[in-house]
PDB file of C-alpha atoms in Angstrom:
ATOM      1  CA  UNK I   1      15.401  15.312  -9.522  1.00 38.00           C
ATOM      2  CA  UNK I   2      15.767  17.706 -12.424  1.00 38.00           C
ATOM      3  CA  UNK I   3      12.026  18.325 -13.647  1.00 40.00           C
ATOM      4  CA  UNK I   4      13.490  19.503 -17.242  1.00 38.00           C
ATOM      5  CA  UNK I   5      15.284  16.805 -19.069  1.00 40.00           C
ATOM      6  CA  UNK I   6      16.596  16.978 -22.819  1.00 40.00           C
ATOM      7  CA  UNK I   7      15.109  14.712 -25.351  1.00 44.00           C
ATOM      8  CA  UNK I   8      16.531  12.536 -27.869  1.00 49.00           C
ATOM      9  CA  UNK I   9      15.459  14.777 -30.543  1.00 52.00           C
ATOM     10  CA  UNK I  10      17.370  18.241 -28.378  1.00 51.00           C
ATOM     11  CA  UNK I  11      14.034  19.523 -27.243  1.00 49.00           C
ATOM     12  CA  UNK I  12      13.557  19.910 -23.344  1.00 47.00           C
ATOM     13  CA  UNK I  13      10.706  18.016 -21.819  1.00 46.00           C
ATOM     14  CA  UNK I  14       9.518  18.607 -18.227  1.00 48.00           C
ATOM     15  CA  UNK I  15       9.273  15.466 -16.220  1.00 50.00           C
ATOM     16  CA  UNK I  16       6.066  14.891 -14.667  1.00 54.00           C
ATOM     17  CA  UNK I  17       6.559  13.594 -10.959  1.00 66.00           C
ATOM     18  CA  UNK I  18       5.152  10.940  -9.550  1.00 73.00           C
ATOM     19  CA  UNK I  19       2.050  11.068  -6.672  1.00 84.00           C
ATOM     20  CA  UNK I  20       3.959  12.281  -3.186  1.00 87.00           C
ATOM     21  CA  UNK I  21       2.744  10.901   0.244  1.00 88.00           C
ATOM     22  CA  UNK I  22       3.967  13.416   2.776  1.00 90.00           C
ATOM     23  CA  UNK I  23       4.221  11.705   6.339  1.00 92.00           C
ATOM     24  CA  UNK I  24       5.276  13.395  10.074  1.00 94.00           C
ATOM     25  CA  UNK I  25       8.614  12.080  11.410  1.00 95.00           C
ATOM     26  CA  UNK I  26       8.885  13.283  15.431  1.00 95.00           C
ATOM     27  CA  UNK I  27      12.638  15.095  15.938  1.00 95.00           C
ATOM     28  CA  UNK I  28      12.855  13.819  19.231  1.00 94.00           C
ATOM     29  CA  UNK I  29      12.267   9.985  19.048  1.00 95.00           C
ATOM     30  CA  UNK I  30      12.272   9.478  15.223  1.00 94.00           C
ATOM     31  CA  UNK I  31       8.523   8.072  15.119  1.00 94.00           C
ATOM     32  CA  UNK I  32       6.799   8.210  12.265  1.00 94.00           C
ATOM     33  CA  UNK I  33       2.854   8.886  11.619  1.00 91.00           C
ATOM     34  CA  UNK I  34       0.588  10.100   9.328  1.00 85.00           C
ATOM     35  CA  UNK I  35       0.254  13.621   8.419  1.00 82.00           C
ATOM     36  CA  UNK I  36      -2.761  14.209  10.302  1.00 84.00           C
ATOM     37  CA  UNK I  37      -1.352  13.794  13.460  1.00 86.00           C
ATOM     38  CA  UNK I  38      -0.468  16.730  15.718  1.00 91.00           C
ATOM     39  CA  UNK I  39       1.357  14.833  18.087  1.00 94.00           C
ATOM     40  CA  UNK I  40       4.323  12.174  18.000  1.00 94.00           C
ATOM     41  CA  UNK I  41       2.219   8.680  18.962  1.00 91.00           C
ATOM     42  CA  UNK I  42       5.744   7.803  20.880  1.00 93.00           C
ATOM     43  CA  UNK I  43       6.691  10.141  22.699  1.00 94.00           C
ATOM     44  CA  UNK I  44       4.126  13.310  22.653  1.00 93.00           C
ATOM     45  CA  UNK I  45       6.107  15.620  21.100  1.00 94.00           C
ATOM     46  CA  UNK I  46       4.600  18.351  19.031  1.00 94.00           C
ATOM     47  CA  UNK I  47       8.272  19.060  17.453  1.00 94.00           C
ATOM     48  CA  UNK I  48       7.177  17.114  14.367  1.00 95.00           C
ATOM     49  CA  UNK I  49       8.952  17.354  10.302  1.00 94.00           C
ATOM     50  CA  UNK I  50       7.180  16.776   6.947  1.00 94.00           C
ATOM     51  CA  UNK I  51       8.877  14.146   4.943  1.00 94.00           C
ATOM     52  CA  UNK I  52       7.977  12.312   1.967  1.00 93.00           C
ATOM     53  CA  UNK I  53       7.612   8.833   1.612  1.00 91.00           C
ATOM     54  CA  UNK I  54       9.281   6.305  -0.789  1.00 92.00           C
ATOM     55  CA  UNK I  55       5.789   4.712  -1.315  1.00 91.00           C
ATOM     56  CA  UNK I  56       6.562   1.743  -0.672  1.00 93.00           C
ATOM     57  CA  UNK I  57       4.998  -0.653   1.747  1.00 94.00           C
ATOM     58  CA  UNK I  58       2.699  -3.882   2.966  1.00 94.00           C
ATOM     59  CA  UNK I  59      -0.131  -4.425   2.916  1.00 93.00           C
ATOM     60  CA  UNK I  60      -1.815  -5.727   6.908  1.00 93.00           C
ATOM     61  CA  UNK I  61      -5.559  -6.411   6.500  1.00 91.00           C
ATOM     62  CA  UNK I  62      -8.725  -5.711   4.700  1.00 87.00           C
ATOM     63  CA  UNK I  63     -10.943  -2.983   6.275  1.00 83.00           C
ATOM     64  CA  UNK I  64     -14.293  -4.957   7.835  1.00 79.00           C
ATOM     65  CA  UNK I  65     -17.372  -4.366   5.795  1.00 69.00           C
ATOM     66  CA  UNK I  66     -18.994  -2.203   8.129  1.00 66.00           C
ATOM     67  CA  UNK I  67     -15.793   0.253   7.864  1.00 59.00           C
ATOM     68  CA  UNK I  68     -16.538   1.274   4.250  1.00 61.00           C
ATOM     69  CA  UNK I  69     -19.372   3.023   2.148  1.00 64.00           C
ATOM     70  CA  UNK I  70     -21.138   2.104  -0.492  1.00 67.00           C
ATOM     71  CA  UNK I  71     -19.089   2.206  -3.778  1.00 65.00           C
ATOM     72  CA  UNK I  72     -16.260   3.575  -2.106  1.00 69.00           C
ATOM     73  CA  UNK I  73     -13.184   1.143  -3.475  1.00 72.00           C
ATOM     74  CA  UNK I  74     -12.279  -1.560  -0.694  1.00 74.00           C
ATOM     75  CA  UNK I  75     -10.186  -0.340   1.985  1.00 85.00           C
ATOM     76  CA  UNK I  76      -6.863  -1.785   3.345  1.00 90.00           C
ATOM     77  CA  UNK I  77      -4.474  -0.675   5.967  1.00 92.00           C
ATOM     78  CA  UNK I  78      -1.111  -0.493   4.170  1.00 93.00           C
ATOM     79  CA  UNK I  79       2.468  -0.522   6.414  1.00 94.00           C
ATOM     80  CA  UNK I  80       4.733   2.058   4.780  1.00 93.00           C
ATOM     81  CA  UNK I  81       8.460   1.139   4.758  1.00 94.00           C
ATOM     82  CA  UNK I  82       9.033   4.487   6.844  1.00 93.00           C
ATOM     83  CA  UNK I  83       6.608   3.370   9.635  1.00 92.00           C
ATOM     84  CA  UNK I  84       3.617   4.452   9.810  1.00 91.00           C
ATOM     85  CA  UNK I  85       0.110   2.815   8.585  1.00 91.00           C
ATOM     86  CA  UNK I  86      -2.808   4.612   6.177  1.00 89.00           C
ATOM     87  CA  UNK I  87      -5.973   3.412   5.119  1.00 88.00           C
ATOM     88  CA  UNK I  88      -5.659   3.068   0.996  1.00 89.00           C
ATOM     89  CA  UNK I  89      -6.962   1.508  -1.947  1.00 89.00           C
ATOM     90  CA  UNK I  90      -5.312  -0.795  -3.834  1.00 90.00           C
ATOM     91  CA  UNK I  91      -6.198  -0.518  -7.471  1.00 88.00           C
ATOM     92  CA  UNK I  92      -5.555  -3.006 -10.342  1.00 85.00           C
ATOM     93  CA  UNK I  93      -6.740  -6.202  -9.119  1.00 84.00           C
ATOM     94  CA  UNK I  94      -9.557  -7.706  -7.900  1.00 81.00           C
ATOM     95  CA  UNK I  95     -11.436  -6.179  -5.086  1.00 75.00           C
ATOM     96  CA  UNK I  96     -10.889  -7.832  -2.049  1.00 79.00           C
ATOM     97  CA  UNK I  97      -8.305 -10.360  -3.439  1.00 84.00           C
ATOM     98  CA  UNK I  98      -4.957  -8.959  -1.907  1.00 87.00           C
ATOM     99  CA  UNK I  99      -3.653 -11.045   0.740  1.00 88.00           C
ATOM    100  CA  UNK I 100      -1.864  -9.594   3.644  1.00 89.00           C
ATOM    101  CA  UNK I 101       1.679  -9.134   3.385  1.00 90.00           C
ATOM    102  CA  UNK I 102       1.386  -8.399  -0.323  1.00 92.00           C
ATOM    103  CA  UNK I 103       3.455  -6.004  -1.546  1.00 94.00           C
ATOM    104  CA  UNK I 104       2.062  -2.304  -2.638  1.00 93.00           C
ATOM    105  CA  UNK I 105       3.641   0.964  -4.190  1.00 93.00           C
ATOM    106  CA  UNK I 106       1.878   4.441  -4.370  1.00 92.00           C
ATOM    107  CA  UNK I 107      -0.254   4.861  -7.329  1.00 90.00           C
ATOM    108  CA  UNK I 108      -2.066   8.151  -6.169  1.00 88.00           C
ATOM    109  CA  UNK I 109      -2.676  10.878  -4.108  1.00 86.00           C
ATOM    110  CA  UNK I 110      -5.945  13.200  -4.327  1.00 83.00           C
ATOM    111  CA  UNK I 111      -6.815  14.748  -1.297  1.00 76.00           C
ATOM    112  CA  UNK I 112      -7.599  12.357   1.645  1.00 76.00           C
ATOM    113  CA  UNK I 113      -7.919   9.315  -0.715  1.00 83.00           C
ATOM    114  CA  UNK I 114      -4.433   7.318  -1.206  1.00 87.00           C
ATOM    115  CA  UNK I 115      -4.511   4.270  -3.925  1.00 89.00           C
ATOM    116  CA  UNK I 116      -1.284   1.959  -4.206  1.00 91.00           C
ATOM    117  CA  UNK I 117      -1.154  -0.647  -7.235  1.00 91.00           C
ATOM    118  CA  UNK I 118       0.439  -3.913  -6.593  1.00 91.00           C
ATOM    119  CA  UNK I 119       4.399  -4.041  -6.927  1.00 88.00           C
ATOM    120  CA  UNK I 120       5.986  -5.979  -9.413  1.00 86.00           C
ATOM    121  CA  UNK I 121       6.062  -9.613  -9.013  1.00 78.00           C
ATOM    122  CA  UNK I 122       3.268  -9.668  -6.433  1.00 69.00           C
ATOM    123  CA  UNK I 123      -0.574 -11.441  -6.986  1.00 60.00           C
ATOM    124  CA  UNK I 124      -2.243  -9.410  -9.524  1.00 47.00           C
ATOM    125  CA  UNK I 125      -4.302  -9.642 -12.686  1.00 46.00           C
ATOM    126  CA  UNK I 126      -2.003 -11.340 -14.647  1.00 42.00           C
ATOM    127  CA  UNK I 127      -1.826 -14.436 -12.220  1.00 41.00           C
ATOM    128  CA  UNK I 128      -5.687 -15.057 -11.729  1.00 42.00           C
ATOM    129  CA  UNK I 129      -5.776 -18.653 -10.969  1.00 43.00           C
ATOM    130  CA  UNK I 130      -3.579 -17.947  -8.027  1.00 42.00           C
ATOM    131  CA  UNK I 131      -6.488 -16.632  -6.317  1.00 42.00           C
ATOM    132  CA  UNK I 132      -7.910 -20.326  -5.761  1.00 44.00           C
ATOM    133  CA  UNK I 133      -4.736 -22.399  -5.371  1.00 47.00           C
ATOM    134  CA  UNK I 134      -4.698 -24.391  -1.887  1.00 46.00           C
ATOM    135  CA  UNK I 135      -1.909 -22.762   0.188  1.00 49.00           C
ATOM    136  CA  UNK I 136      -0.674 -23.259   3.868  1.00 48.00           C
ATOM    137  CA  UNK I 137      -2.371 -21.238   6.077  1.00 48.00           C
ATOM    138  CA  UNK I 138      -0.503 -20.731   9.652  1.00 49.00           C
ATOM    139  CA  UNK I 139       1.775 -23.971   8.734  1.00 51.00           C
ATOM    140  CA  UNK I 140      -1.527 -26.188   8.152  1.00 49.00           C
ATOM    141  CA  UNK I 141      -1.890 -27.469   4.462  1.00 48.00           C
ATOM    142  CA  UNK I 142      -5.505 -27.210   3.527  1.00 48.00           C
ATOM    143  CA  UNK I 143      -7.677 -30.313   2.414  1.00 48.00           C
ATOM    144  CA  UNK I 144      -7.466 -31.717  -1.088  1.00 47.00           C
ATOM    145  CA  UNK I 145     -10.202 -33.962  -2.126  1.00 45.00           C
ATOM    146  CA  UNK I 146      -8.242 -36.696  -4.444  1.00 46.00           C
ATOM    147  CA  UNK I 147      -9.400 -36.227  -8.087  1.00 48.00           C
ATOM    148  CA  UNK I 148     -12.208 -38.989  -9.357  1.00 51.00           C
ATOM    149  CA  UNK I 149     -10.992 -41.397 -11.759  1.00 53.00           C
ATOM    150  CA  UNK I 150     -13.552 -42.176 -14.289  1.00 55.00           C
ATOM    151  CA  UNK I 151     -14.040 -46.022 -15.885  1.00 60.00           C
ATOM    152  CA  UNK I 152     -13.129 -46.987 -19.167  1.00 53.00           C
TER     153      UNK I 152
END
């Protein structure tokens, strides 16, 4: 990417880049981990490569209660597209209201924390009565109590 562009106007403005999230990628078996890792999870290789992620990815579960601090922002494990899981954030929504397999990109990186914002088209603020809609859970349809007709 070419971090000085031209504007409209002739003047040059520099590009700000996005948040990076640099992951390990093993040269021997192709694995992929976080960057804290010394050692390929597959295969036990220390022959490991710095790559950036796309930041895209999935999200798998909600960390239990007992897992977080107080006041820290709720904690989810997030699949990246490239392979390899991190323990993130997800800003922009309620806390504790994204379902698994909802779909994340990278919002920020500052230090150890990592915070991903919902992608486009996924449950978020803009949908809020979603949150209470009856859905199928593991191919069962929940209970609906019929609505009460009133006389008159």
């Amino acid at each position: 990417m070419n971090p000085v562009a031209t504007a409209p106007s002739g003047a040059s403005v520099v590009e700000q880049p996005g948040p990076e999230l640099v992951f390990r990628r093993c040269r021997w078996c192709r694995a992929a981990t976080a960057p804290v890792r010394m050692l390929c999870p597959v295969c036990g290789s220390a022959d490991l490569d710095d790559e950036v992620s796309r930041g895209t990815g999935t999200v798998r579960r909600l960390l239990p209660a007992a897992r977080r601090s107080p006041g820290e922002p709720m904690p989810y494990v997030v699949a990246l597209d490239e392979g390899f899981t991190v323990q993130a954030a997800v800003t922009g929504t309620l806390p504790g209201a994204v379902p698994a397999g909802a779909r994340v990109e990278l919002a920020d990186v500052s230090g150890q924390s990592v915070a991903f914002r919902l992608a486009p088209g996924q449950l978020g603020p803009a949908e809020p009565e979603s949150l209470f809609a009856a859905r199928a859970v593991g191919g069962v349809r929940p209970a609906v109590l019929p609505a009460v007709r009133r006389a008159g």
